[in-house]
Amino acid sequence: MSKGKASVNEARTAIVRESVEPAEWFVARLYSGDMTSAEEFEMRRWLDEDPAHRNAYERALRLWDSLEDLKNDEDIRRATEAGLARRQRTAFTSRWFISAAAVVCAMFVGALVVTVLDTMRPDTDAAEIFETEIGERSTFTLIDGSEVTLNTSSRILVDFDQRQRRILLDYGEIYLDVKRDPERALSVVAGNRHVTALGTKFSVYLAGAQLEVAVTEGTVVVDDDSARFPRRSESITAPDNASVRTGGLVLTAGSVAKFVDDQKSVTRGDADDVDRLQSWRKGLVRFEDQPLLRVMSEVNRYSQLKILVEESAIADLPVSAVLDLDQAQVPEHVELLLSSLEELYPIKVLRHPDRYVLIAAQT
Amino acid sequence: MSSQASNVIPLRKEREGETAVESALQRLADEHEMALRRFVRVRLAGHPDHEDLVQEVFLRVARQDRLQERLSRSADAVRSYLFSIATNIIRDRYRQALMRKKHDEVINFGSSMEDAACSAEDIVSVQEQRDIIKSAILKLTPSTRDAFMMSRFEGLSYRQIADRMNISVSMVEKHVMRALSGIRQRIDRHGT
């Protein structure tokens, strides 16, 4: 019962925010197979409320049904296969097995559909955009076998060719498990810096002017390079930079480097420090005696509902908290987090429909 | 309730061991009949057809080849399979009803010339509609598009999609919802 209520509430927020019709949520919910009797009841009531509701629902269902005709459409089939190939996280059953040639071909077509593929290119390389929305976290296998995980609200452009592997980090945070390839280094281009590796594990977080690189395994090189991410036409004439450049900042496993504009700071910690920084991959972020402002801005990364710390008097208050990232979108969870903060610290929470405001509690 | 459902299913006994198929179907009914009934009730929004539709789903399942293999997958995959069979039956019935209606109209009011013109136009608009929907799907954001396509075109369950995309099941649900909404908004913009 309570589960049903929570998801109905959640859907309502989405309905208001994204101009999704309730009918569309009901259809999506219906096909989950998890609809509860409370939801069925609620939906019946909604349908009976207004003939327009029934029409909207019928319409959404007709749309759903009509898609059956697209199943055999050539473009749809290819895009679906490309999607499947991209998201091959779990073991394939024979039914989902797709030959390597088909994968390359399907990815080529998929990229053509979504993005920026130049028609003159050979079909062995492909540029693709991957992105996550607020609160989402997603892992993809790239065509070279490397794996990339995108944290909340992140966006990358993957551009591989025979000579180099490039990932442009537009915004957000990624974790990379790079497949070793001595012939082709992999560079993450973030702002005006390149983070280059041959085969290693590391994360890159770009937030405005601030860049953070944390190395889990192996070595990466960070270059101050003002060269912009080259377009296809430029890269043909660009000097060969497939090998790891020397002269950059070398970071070994356990290192965390922070860059703000021209300033940089490097801490050489151990695996645990890096692990803590990358704990978002496991869906949990832990804070120990961190300034309130920092903790809240971290929480805001994962949630549509924003929390503002309005008084500087409490901004530096050291707080400890654990954030379950998969729950950060659920208003009840955020509420729980805030009310426990209220209990433990001299903080008062003002609740507005679209945001929370934290002020110092009156003593 | 469940035993009643499996009793009326004529089994294809010549290919697979009788008892094995029967018990597979029995298990199917035990495990999923409630969810399937709810699904059909909600899909038909109270239309009285829902009782016999549940029967027909089980009937079709019983006629499938490699039944045991299909039913030995995870519960959410089997459920999603049942839902897609139910969806196809509902869709077929809806089309048949439309055809009948058209036929009646032709008999009662239609002059043949006008009918011909009208149906040619219909075919064009169906093709156009199809193209609009198709490009709308391909223009969805990558995560939404992939989740939606895996659900609608590959028949994967939300759970299977969530595992593949390394996201939560409720996020998959949101992607499906957003996809439906995105496609609808594009159709509306085309003024059809």
Coordinates of C-alpha atoms in Angstrom, one line a residue:
Chain A
M1 CA 0.0 0.0 0.0
S2 CA 2.6 2.5 1.0
K3 CA 4.8 1.4 -1.9
G4 CA 2.0 2.2 -4.3
K5 CA 1.5 5.5 -2.7
A6 CA 5.1 6.5 -2.9
S7 CA 5.3 5.7 -6.6
V8 CA 2.1 7.5 -7.4
N9 CA 3.5 10.6 -5.6
E10 CA 6.7 10.2 -7.5
A11 CA 4.8 10.0 -10.8
R12 CA 2.9 13.1 -9.8
T13 CA 6.1 15.1 -9.5
A14 CA 7.2 13.8 -12.9
I15 CA 3.8 14.6 -14.3
V16 CA 4.0 18.2 -13.2
R17 CA 7.7 18.6 -14.1
E18 CA 7.9 16.9 -17.5
S19 CA 4.4 17.4 -18.9
V20 CA 4.0 13.6 -18.8
E21 CA 0.3 12.7 -18.8
P22 CA -1.0 10.5 -16.0
A23 CA -2.2 8.1 -18.7
E24 CA 1.4 7.6 -19.8
W25 CA 2.6 6.8 -16.3
F26 CA -0.3 4.3 -15.9
V27 CA 0.8 2.5 -19.1
A28 CA 4.4 2.5 -18.1
R29 CA 3.4 1.2 -14.7
L30 CA 1.0 -1.4 -16.1
Y31 CA 3.8 -3.0 -18.2
S32 CA 6.1 -3.2 -15.2
G33 CA 4.1 -6.1 -14.0
D34 CA 4.3 -4.7 -10.4
M35 CA 1.1 -2.8 -10.3
T36 CA -0.5 -3.1 -6.9
S37 CA -4.2 -3.4 -6.1
A38 CA -4.0 0.1 -4.5
E39 CA -2.7 1.5 -7.8
E40 CA -5.3 -0.4 -9.8
F41 CA -8.0 1.1 -7.6
E42 CA -6.5 4.6 -7.9
M43 CA -6.4 4.3 -11.6
R44 CA -10.0 3.1 -11.9
R45 CA -11.1 6.1 -10.0
W46 CA -9.0 8.4 -12.2
L47 CA -10.5 6.9 -15.3
D48 CA -14.1 7.3 -14.1
E49 CA -13.4 10.9 -13.0
D50 CA -13.5 12.4 -16.5
P51 CA -14.1 11.0 -20.0
A52 CA -11.1 12.9 -21.1
H53 CA -9.0 10.7 -18.8
R54 CA -10.3 7.6 -20.5
N55 CA -9.6 9.1 -23.9
A56 CA -6.0 9.9 -22.9
Y57 CA -5.5 6.4 -21.6
E58 CA -7.0 4.8 -24.7
R59 CA -4.7 7.0 -26.8
A60 CA -1.6 6.0 -24.9
L61 CA -2.5 2.4 -25.3
R62 CA -3.2 2.7 -29.0
L63 CA 0.2 4.3 -29.4
W64 CA 1.8 1.4 -27.4
D65 CA 0.0 -1.2 -29.6
S66 CA 0.8 0.6 -32.9
L67 CA 4.5 0.2 -32.2
E68 CA 4.1 -3.5 -32.9
D69 CA 4.1 -2.6 -36.6
L70 CA 7.5 -0.9 -36.2
K71 CA 9.1 -4.0 -34.8
N72 CA 10.2 -5.2 -38.3
D73 CA 11.2 -1.8 -39.5
E74 CA 14.8 -1.8 -40.6
D75 CA 15.9 1.4 -38.8
I76 CA 14.1 0.5 -35.6
R77 CA 15.5 -3.0 -35.6
R78 CA 19.1 -1.7 -36.1
A79 CA 18.7 0.9 -33.4
T80 CA 17.3 -1.6 -31.0
E81 CA 20.2 -4.0 -31.6
A82 CA 22.6 -1.1 -31.2
G83 CA 21.0 -0.4 -27.9
L84 CA 21.2 -4.0 -26.8
A85 CA 24.8 -4.2 -27.8
R86 CA 25.6 -1.0 -25.8
R87 CA 24.0 -2.3 -22.7
Q88 CA 25.3 -5.8 -22.7
R89 CA 26.0 -5.8 -18.9
T90 CA 24.7 -9.2 -18.0
A91 CA 25.5 -12.6 -19.6
F92 CA 23.8 -13.0 -22.9
T93 CA 21.4 -15.9 -23.5
S94 CA 21.7 -17.3 -27.0
R95 CA 18.7 -15.4 -28.0
W96 CA 20.5 -12.1 -27.5
F97 CA 23.7 -13.1 -29.0
I98 CA 24.8 -10.8 -31.7
S99 CA 27.8 -11.5 -33.9
A100 CA 30.7 -9.1 -33.6
A101 CA 30.2 -7.8 -37.1
A102 CA 26.6 -7.1 -36.5
V103 CA 27.6 -5.1 -33.3
V104 CA 30.0 -2.9 -35.2
C105 CA 27.4 -2.4 -38.0
A106 CA 24.6 -1.8 -35.5
M107 CA 26.6 0.7 -33.5
F108 CA 27.5 2.5 -36.6
V109 CA 23.9 2.9 -37.6
G110 CA 22.9 3.8 -34.0
A111 CA 25.4 6.6 -33.9
L112 CA 24.3 7.8 -37.3
V113 CA 20.8 8.1 -35.9
V114 CA 21.7 9.9 -32.6
T115 CA 24.6 12.0 -33.2
V116 CA 27.3 13.6 -35.2
L117 CA 28.6 10.9 -37.5
D118 CA 30.3 12.2 -40.6
T119 CA 29.0 10.3 -43.6
M120 CA 32.4 10.0 -45.1
R121 CA 33.8 8.0 -42.3
P122 CA 34.7 4.3 -42.5
D123 CA 32.3 2.2 -40.5
T124 CA 35.0 1.0 -38.1
D125 CA 34.7 4.0 -35.9
A126 CA 31.8 5.8 -34.4
A127 CA 31.1 8.8 -32.3
E128 CA 28.4 8.4 -29.7
I129 CA 26.9 10.4 -27.0
F130 CA 26.1 8.8 -23.6
E131 CA 24.3 10.7 -20.9
T132 CA 22.5 10.3 -17.6
E133 CA 19.8 12.4 -16.0
I134 CA 19.7 13.6 -12.5
G135 CA 19.6 10.6 -10.2
E136 CA 20.6 8.2 -12.9
R137 CA 23.7 6.0 -13.0
S138 CA 24.6 3.9 -16.0
T139 CA 27.4 1.6 -17.2
F140 CA 28.2 1.1 -20.9
T141 CA 30.6 -1.2 -22.7
L142 CA 32.4 0.7 -25.4
I143 CA 33.4 -0.8 -28.7
D144 CA 37.0 -1.4 -27.6
G145 CA 35.8 -3.3 -24.5
S146 CA 36.5 -0.5 -22.0
E147 CA 33.7 0.1 -19.6
V148 CA 32.5 3.6 -18.6
T149 CA 30.1 4.4 -15.7
L150 CA 28.3 7.7 -15.8
N151 CA 27.3 9.2 -12.4
T152 CA 24.3 11.4 -12.0
S153 CA 23.7 14.1 -14.7
S154 CA 26.7 13.5 -16.8
R155 CA 27.4 13.5 -20.5
I156 CA 30.2 12.2 -22.7
L157 CA 31.0 12.0 -26.4
V158 CA 32.9 8.9 -27.3
D159 CA 35.1 9.2 -30.4
F160 CA 37.3 6.3 -31.3
D161 CA 39.3 5.7 -34.5
Q162 CA 42.2 3.5 -35.5
R163 CA 44.7 5.8 -34.0
Q164 CA 43.2 7.1 -30.8
R165 CA 40.4 6.7 -28.3
R166 CA 38.9 10.0 -27.1
I167 CA 36.2 10.7 -24.6
L168 CA 35.0 14.2 -24.3
L169 CA 33.5 14.8 -20.8
D170 CA 31.0 17.5 -21.3
Y171 CA 29.9 17.6 -17.7
G172 CA 29.5 15.4 -14.7
E173 CA 31.5 12.4 -13.4
I174 CA 32.7 9.2 -15.0
Y175 CA 34.5 6.1 -14.0
L176 CA 36.6 4.3 -16.6
D177 CA 37.9 0.7 -16.7
V178 CA 40.1 1.1 -19.7
K179 CA 40.9 -1.9 -21.9
R180 CA 44.6 -2.0 -22.5
D181 CA 45.7 -1.1 -26.0
P182 CA 49.4 -0.1 -26.4
E183 CA 48.7 1.1 -29.9
R184 CA 45.9 3.5 -28.9
A185 CA 46.0 5.5 -25.7
L186 CA 42.6 6.6 -24.3
S187 CA 42.2 10.3 -23.4
V188 CA 39.5 11.9 -21.5
V189 CA 39.2 15.5 -22.5
A190 CA 37.7 17.6 -19.7
G191 CA 37.7 21.4 -20.0
N192 CA 41.2 22.3 -21.1
R193 CA 42.9 19.2 -19.8
H194 CA 43.5 15.7 -21.1
V195 CA 43.7 12.7 -18.9
T196 CA 45.5 9.9 -20.8
A197 CA 45.9 6.2 -20.0
L198 CA 46.8 3.1 -21.8
G199 CA 44.9 0.6 -19.7
T200 CA 43.9 1.5 -16.1
K201 CA 41.0 2.4 -13.9
F202 CA 40.2 6.0 -12.9
S203 CA 37.5 8.5 -12.5
V204 CA 37.1 12.1 -13.8
Y205 CA 34.7 14.6 -12.4
L206 CA 34.1 17.9 -14.1
A207 CA 32.0 20.5 -12.3
G208 CA 32.3 24.0 -13.8
A209 CA 35.9 25.1 -13.6
Q210 CA 36.8 22.3 -11.2
L211 CA 38.3 19.0 -12.3
E212 CA 39.0 16.0 -10.1
V213 CA 40.9 12.9 -11.2
A214 CA 41.1 9.9 -9.0
V215 CA 43.2 6.9 -10.0
T216 CA 42.2 3.4 -8.8
E217 CA 44.7 1.3 -10.7
G218 CA 47.7 2.0 -13.0
T219 CA 48.9 5.4 -14.1
V220 CA 47.4 8.3 -15.9
V221 CA 48.9 11.5 -17.3
V222 CA 47.2 14.8 -17.0
D223 CA 48.1 17.4 -19.6
D224 CA 47.4 21.1 -19.5
D225 CA 46.4 21.4 -23.0
S226 CA 44.4 24.3 -24.4
A227 CA 43.8 22.4 -27.6
R228 CA 40.0 22.0 -28.0
F229 CA 38.5 18.7 -28.7
P230 CA 39.3 18.4 -32.4
R231 CA 36.6 18.0 -34.9
R232 CA 36.8 15.2 -37.4
S233 CA 38.3 17.4 -40.2
E234 CA 40.9 18.8 -37.9
S235 CA 42.1 15.5 -36.5
I236 CA 43.3 14.3 -40.0
T237 CA 45.9 17.1 -39.9
A238 CA 46.6 17.0 -36.2
P239 CA 50.0 15.6 -35.1
D240 CA 50.1 12.1 -34.0
N241 CA 49.3 12.1 -30.3
A242 CA 48.3 8.5 -29.9
S243 CA 51.1 7.8 -27.5
V244 CA 51.2 9.1 -24.0
R245 CA 52.6 12.6 -23.9
T246 CA 55.4 13.3 -21.6
G247 CA 55.8 16.4 -19.5
G248 CA 52.3 16.1 -18.0
L249 CA 51.4 15.4 -14.5
V250 CA 51.8 11.7 -13.8
L251 CA 49.3 10.2 -11.3
T252 CA 49.7 6.8 -9.9
A253 CA 47.2 4.5 -8.2
G254 CA 45.8 6.1 -5.0
S255 CA 46.3 9.6 -6.2
V256 CA 43.6 12.2 -6.3
A257 CA 44.3 15.4 -8.2
K258 CA 42.2 18.6 -8.1
F259 CA 42.4 21.4 -10.6
V260 CA 40.7 24.7 -10.4
D261 CA 41.6 27.0 -13.3
D262 CA 45.4 27.1 -13.1
Q263 CA 45.7 25.8 -9.5
K264 CA 46.3 22.2 -8.8
S265 CA 46.6 20.1 -5.8
V266 CA 47.6 16.4 -5.6
T267 CA 47.0 14.1 -2.7
R268 CA 48.7 10.8 -2.8
G269 CA 46.6 8.7 -0.6
D270 CA 45.8 5.0 -0.7
A271 CA 43.3 2.8 -2.4
D272 CA 40.8 3.5 0.4
D273 CA 40.7 7.2 -0.3
V274 CA 40.1 6.7 -3.9
D275 CA 37.5 4.1 -3.1
R276 CA 35.6 6.6 -0.9
L277 CA 35.6 9.1 -3.7
Q278 CA 34.3 6.6 -6.2
S279 CA 31.7 5.0 -3.8
W280 CA 28.9 6.5 -6.0
R281 CA 29.5 3.6 -8.3
K282 CA 28.1 1.3 -5.6
G283 CA 25.1 3.7 -5.1
L284 CA 26.2 5.0 -1.7
V285 CA 27.9 8.2 -0.7
R286 CA 29.3 8.5 2.8
F287 CA 30.2 11.8 4.5
E288 CA 32.2 12.0 7.6
D289 CA 32.4 15.3 9.4
Q290 CA 32.1 17.2 6.1
P291 CA 30.9 20.9 6.0
L292 CA 27.1 21.0 5.7
L293 CA 27.3 23.1 2.5
R294 CA 29.4 20.6 0.8
V295 CA 27.2 17.7 1.8
M296 CA 24.1 19.4 0.7
S297 CA 25.5 20.4 -2.7
E298 CA 26.5 16.8 -3.1
V299 CA 23.0 15.6 -2.3
N300 CA 21.7 18.2 -4.8
R301 CA 23.6 16.5 -7.6
Y302 CA 21.4 13.5 -7.3
S303 CA 18.0 15.1 -6.7
Q304 CA 15.6 17.3 -8.6
L305 CA 14.4 18.8 -5.3
K306 CA 17.1 21.2 -4.3
I307 CA 18.3 21.9 -0.8
L308 CA 19.7 25.4 -0.1
V309 CA 21.9 26.3 2.9
E310 CA 20.9 29.9 3.5
E311 CA 22.9 31.0 6.5
S312 CA 26.7 31.1 6.4
A313 CA 26.7 30.4 10.2
I314 CA 25.8 26.8 9.5
A315 CA 27.6 26.3 6.2
D316 CA 30.7 24.9 7.7
L317 CA 29.0 22.8 10.4
P318 CA 30.6 19.4 10.3
V319 CA 28.0 16.7 9.6
S320 CA 28.1 13.0 8.9
A321 CA 25.6 11.3 6.7
V322 CA 25.0 8.4 4.3
L323 CA 23.2 9.0 1.0
D324 CA 21.6 6.1 -0.8
L325 CA 21.8 7.4 -4.4
D326 CA 19.0 5.3 -5.7
Q327 CA 16.7 6.8 -3.1
A328 CA 17.9 10.4 -3.6
Q329 CA 15.0 11.1 -6.0
V330 CA 12.4 9.8 -3.5
P331 CA 11.0 12.8 -1.5
E332 CA 10.4 10.6 1.5
H333 CA 14.1 9.6 1.6
V334 CA 15.3 13.2 1.4
E335 CA 12.8 14.2 4.0
L336 CA 14.1 11.5 6.3
L337 CA 17.7 12.7 5.8
L338 CA 16.7 16.3 6.6
S339 CA 14.7 15.5 9.6
S340 CA 17.5 13.5 11.1
L341 CA 19.9 16.4 10.4
E342 CA 17.4 18.6 12.2
E343 CA 17.4 16.3 15.2
L344 CA 21.2 15.9 15.4
Y345 CA 22.4 19.4 14.6
P346 CA 21.2 23.0 15.3
I347 CA 19.5 23.3 12.0
K348 CA 16.0 24.1 11.0
V349 CA 14.5 23.0 7.7
L350 CA 12.0 25.2 5.9
R351 CA 9.9 23.2 3.5
H352 CA 8.8 24.8 0.2
P353 CA 7.0 23.0 -2.6
D354 CA 10.0 23.1 -4.9
R355 CA 13.0 23.3 -2.4
Y356 CA 14.2 22.9 1.1
V357 CA 16.0 25.8 2.9
L358 CA 18.3 25.2 5.8
I359 CA 18.7 27.9 8.4
A360 CA 20.2 27.9 11.9
A361 CA 17.9 26.8 14.6
Q362 CA 16.9 29.4 17.2
T363 CA 18.5 28.7 20.5
Chain B
M1 CA -9.0 -20.0 -9.6
S2 CA -5.7 -21.2 -11.0
S3 CA -6.8 -24.8 -11.5
Q4 CA -9.8 -23.7 -13.4
A5 CA -7.6 -21.8 -15.8
S6 CA -5.3 -24.7 -16.5
N7 CA -8.2 -27.2 -16.9
V8 CA -9.5 -25.6 -20.0
I9 CA -6.2 -25.5 -21.8
P10 CA -6.0 -28.1 -24.6
L11 CA -2.4 -29.2 -24.5
R12 CA -0.2 -30.1 -27.4
K13 CA 0.9 -33.4 -26.0
E14 CA 2.6 -35.0 -28.9
R15 CA 5.8 -32.9 -28.7
E16 CA 6.5 -32.5 -25.1
G17 CA 6.0 -34.8 -22.2
E18 CA 2.4 -34.5 -21.1
T19 CA 2.9 -34.2 -17.4
A20 CA 5.9 -31.9 -17.7
V21 CA 3.9 -29.4 -19.9
E22 CA 0.9 -29.6 -17.6
S23 CA 2.9 -28.9 -14.6
A24 CA 4.7 -26.1 -16.3
L25 CA 1.4 -24.5 -17.2
Q26 CA 0.1 -25.1 -13.7
R27 CA 3.1 -23.4 -12.2
L28 CA 2.6 -20.6 -14.7
A29 CA -1.0 -20.1 -13.6
D30 CA -0.1 -20.3 -10.0
E31 CA 2.6 -17.8 -10.3
H32 CA 1.3 -15.3 -12.7
E33 CA -2.5 -15.6 -13.0
M34 CA -3.2 -12.8 -10.6
A35 CA -0.8 -10.4 -12.2
L36 CA -2.1 -11.3 -15.6
R37 CA -5.7 -10.8 -14.5
R38 CA -4.9 -7.4 -13.2
F39 CA -3.0 -6.5 -16.3
V40 CA -5.9 -7.5 -18.5
R41 CA -8.4 -5.7 -16.3
V42 CA -6.4 -2.5 -16.3
R43 CA -5.6 -2.7 -20.0
L44 CA -9.3 -3.1 -20.9
A45 CA -10.2 -0.5 -18.3
G46 CA -13.3 -2.5 -17.1
H47 CA -14.4 -3.8 -20.5
P48 CA -16.3 -7.1 -19.9
D49 CA -14.0 -9.1 -22.2
H50 CA -11.3 -9.5 -19.6
E51 CA -12.4 -12.9 -18.3
D52 CA -12.1 -14.8 -21.6
L53 CA -9.0 -12.9 -22.5
V54 CA -7.1 -14.4 -19.7
Q55 CA -8.2 -17.8 -20.9
E56 CA -7.0 -17.0 -24.4
V57 CA -3.6 -15.9 -23.2
F58 CA -3.1 -19.3 -21.5
L59 CA -4.4 -21.0 -24.5
R60 CA -1.9 -19.4 -26.8
V61 CA 0.9 -20.0 -24.4
A62 CA 0.0 -23.7 -24.4
R63 CA 0.3 -23.8 -28.2
Q64 CA 3.8 -22.3 -28.2
D65 CA 6.8 -24.3 -29.3
R66 CA 9.6 -24.8 -26.8
L67 CA 7.2 -24.0 -24.1
Q68 CA 9.2 -25.2 -21.2
E69 CA 12.3 -23.3 -22.3
R70 CA 10.2 -20.1 -22.5
L71 CA 8.7 -20.7 -19.1
S72 CA 12.0 -21.6 -17.4
R73 CA 13.2 -18.0 -17.6
S74 CA 13.1 -15.7 -14.6
A75 CA 9.6 -14.8 -13.3
D76 CA 9.7 -11.2 -14.5
A77 CA 10.7 -12.3 -18.0
V78 CA 7.9 -14.9 -18.1
R79 CA 5.4 -12.2 -16.9
S80 CA 6.6 -9.8 -19.5
Y81 CA 6.1 -12.6 -22.1
L82 CA 2.5 -13.2 -20.9
F83 CA 1.8 -9.4 -21.1
S84 CA 3.1 -9.2 -24.7
I85 CA 0.8 -12.1 -25.7
A86 CA -2.1 -10.4 -24.0
T87 CA -1.2 -7.2 -25.8
N88 CA -1.2 -8.9 -29.2
I89 CA -4.6 -10.5 -28.6
I90 CA -6.1 -7.1 -27.6
R91 CA -4.5 -5.4 -30.6
D92 CA -5.9 -8.1 -33.0
R93 CA -9.3 -7.8 -31.5
Y94 CA -9.3 -4.1 -31.7
R95 CA -8.3 -4.2 -35.4
Q96 CA -11.0 -6.7 -36.1
A97 CA -13.6 -4.5 -34.5
L98 CA -12.4 -1.5 -36.5
M99 CA -12.6 -3.6 -39.7
R100 CA -16.1 -4.7 -38.9
K101 CA -17.1 -1.1 -38.2
K102 CA -15.6 0.0 -41.5
H103 CA -17.4 -2.8 -43.3
D104 CA -20.7 -1.8 -41.8
E105 CA -20.2 1.8 -42.8
V106 CA -19.5 0.7 -46.3
I107 CA -22.6 -1.4 -46.6
N108 CA -24.8 1.2 -45.0
F109 CA -23.7 4.6 -46.3
G110 CA -20.7 4.3 -48.6
S111 CA -20.6 5.0 -52.3
S112 CA -17.7 3.0 -53.7
M113 CA -15.8 5.9 -55.2
E114 CA -15.7 7.9 -52.0
D115 CA -14.7 4.8 -50.1
A116 CA -11.8 4.2 -52.4
A117 CA -10.6 7.8 -52.0
C118 CA -11.0 7.7 -48.3
S119 CA -9.1 4.5 -47.8
A120 CA -6.2 5.6 -50.0
E121 CA -6.0 8.7 -47.8
D122 CA -6.1 6.5 -44.8
I123 CA -3.1 4.5 -46.0
V124 CA -1.1 7.6 -46.6
S125 CA -1.8 8.9 -43.1
V126 CA -1.0 5.6 -41.6
Q127 CA 2.4 5.6 -43.3
E128 CA 3.0 9.2 -42.3
Q129 CA 2.0 8.5 -38.7
R130 CA 4.4 5.6 -38.7
D131 CA 7.2 7.8 -39.9
I132 CA 6.5 10.4 -37.3
I133 CA 6.4 7.8 -34.5
K134 CA 9.6 6.3 -35.8
S135 CA 11.6 9.5 -35.9
A136 CA 10.1 10.4 -32.5
I137 CA 11.5 7.2 -31.0
L138 CA 14.9 7.7 -32.6
K139 CA 15.1 11.3 -31.3
L140 CA 14.6 10.3 -27.6
T141 CA 17.6 10.8 -25.4
P142 CA 19.8 7.7 -25.5
S143 CA 18.9 6.2 -22.2
T144 CA 15.2 6.7 -22.6
R145 CA 15.4 5.4 -26.2
D146 CA 17.4 2.2 -25.3
A147 CA 15.2 1.4 -22.3
F148 CA 12.0 1.9 -24.3
M149 CA 13.2 -0.1 -27.3
M150 CA 14.3 -3.0 -25.2
S151 CA 10.9 -3.0 -23.5
R152 CA 8.7 -2.6 -26.5
F153 CA 10.7 -4.2 -29.3
E154 CA 12.6 -6.9 -27.5
G155 CA 10.0 -7.7 -24.9
L156 CA 12.5 -7.5 -22.1
S157 CA 11.1 -7.0 -18.6
Y158 CA 11.9 -3.8 -16.7
R159 CA 14.1 -5.9 -14.4
Q160 CA 16.1 -7.3 -17.3
I161 CA 16.5 -3.8 -18.7
A162 CA 17.5 -2.4 -15.3
D163 CA 20.2 -5.0 -15.0
R164 CA 21.5 -4.3 -18.4
M165 CA 21.6 -0.6 -18.0
N166 CA 22.7 -0.7 -14.4
I167 CA 19.8 1.5 -13.2
S168 CA 16.9 0.9 -10.9
V169 CA 13.6 -0.7 -12.1
S170 CA 11.8 2.5 -11.2
M171 CA 14.2 4.4 -13.5
V172 CA 13.3 2.1 -16.4
E173 CA 9.6 2.8 -15.7
K174 CA 10.4 6.5 -15.9
H175 CA 12.2 6.0 -19.2
V176 CA 9.1 4.2 -20.6
M177 CA 6.9 6.9 -19.4
R178 CA 9.0 9.6 -20.8
A179 CA 9.3 7.8 -24.1
L180 CA 5.5 7.6 -24.4
S181 CA 5.1 11.2 -23.5
G182 CA 7.9 12.3 -25.9
I183 CA 6.3 10.4 -28.8
R184 CA 2.9 11.8 -28.1
Q185 CA 4.2 15.4 -27.9
R186 CA 5.9 15.0 -31.3
I187 CA 2.7 13.6 -32.8
D188 CA 0.8 16.5 -31.4
R189 CA 3.3 19.0 -32.9
H190 CA 2.6 17.4 -36.3
G191 CA -1.0 18.3 -35.9
T192 CA -2.4 14.9 -36.6

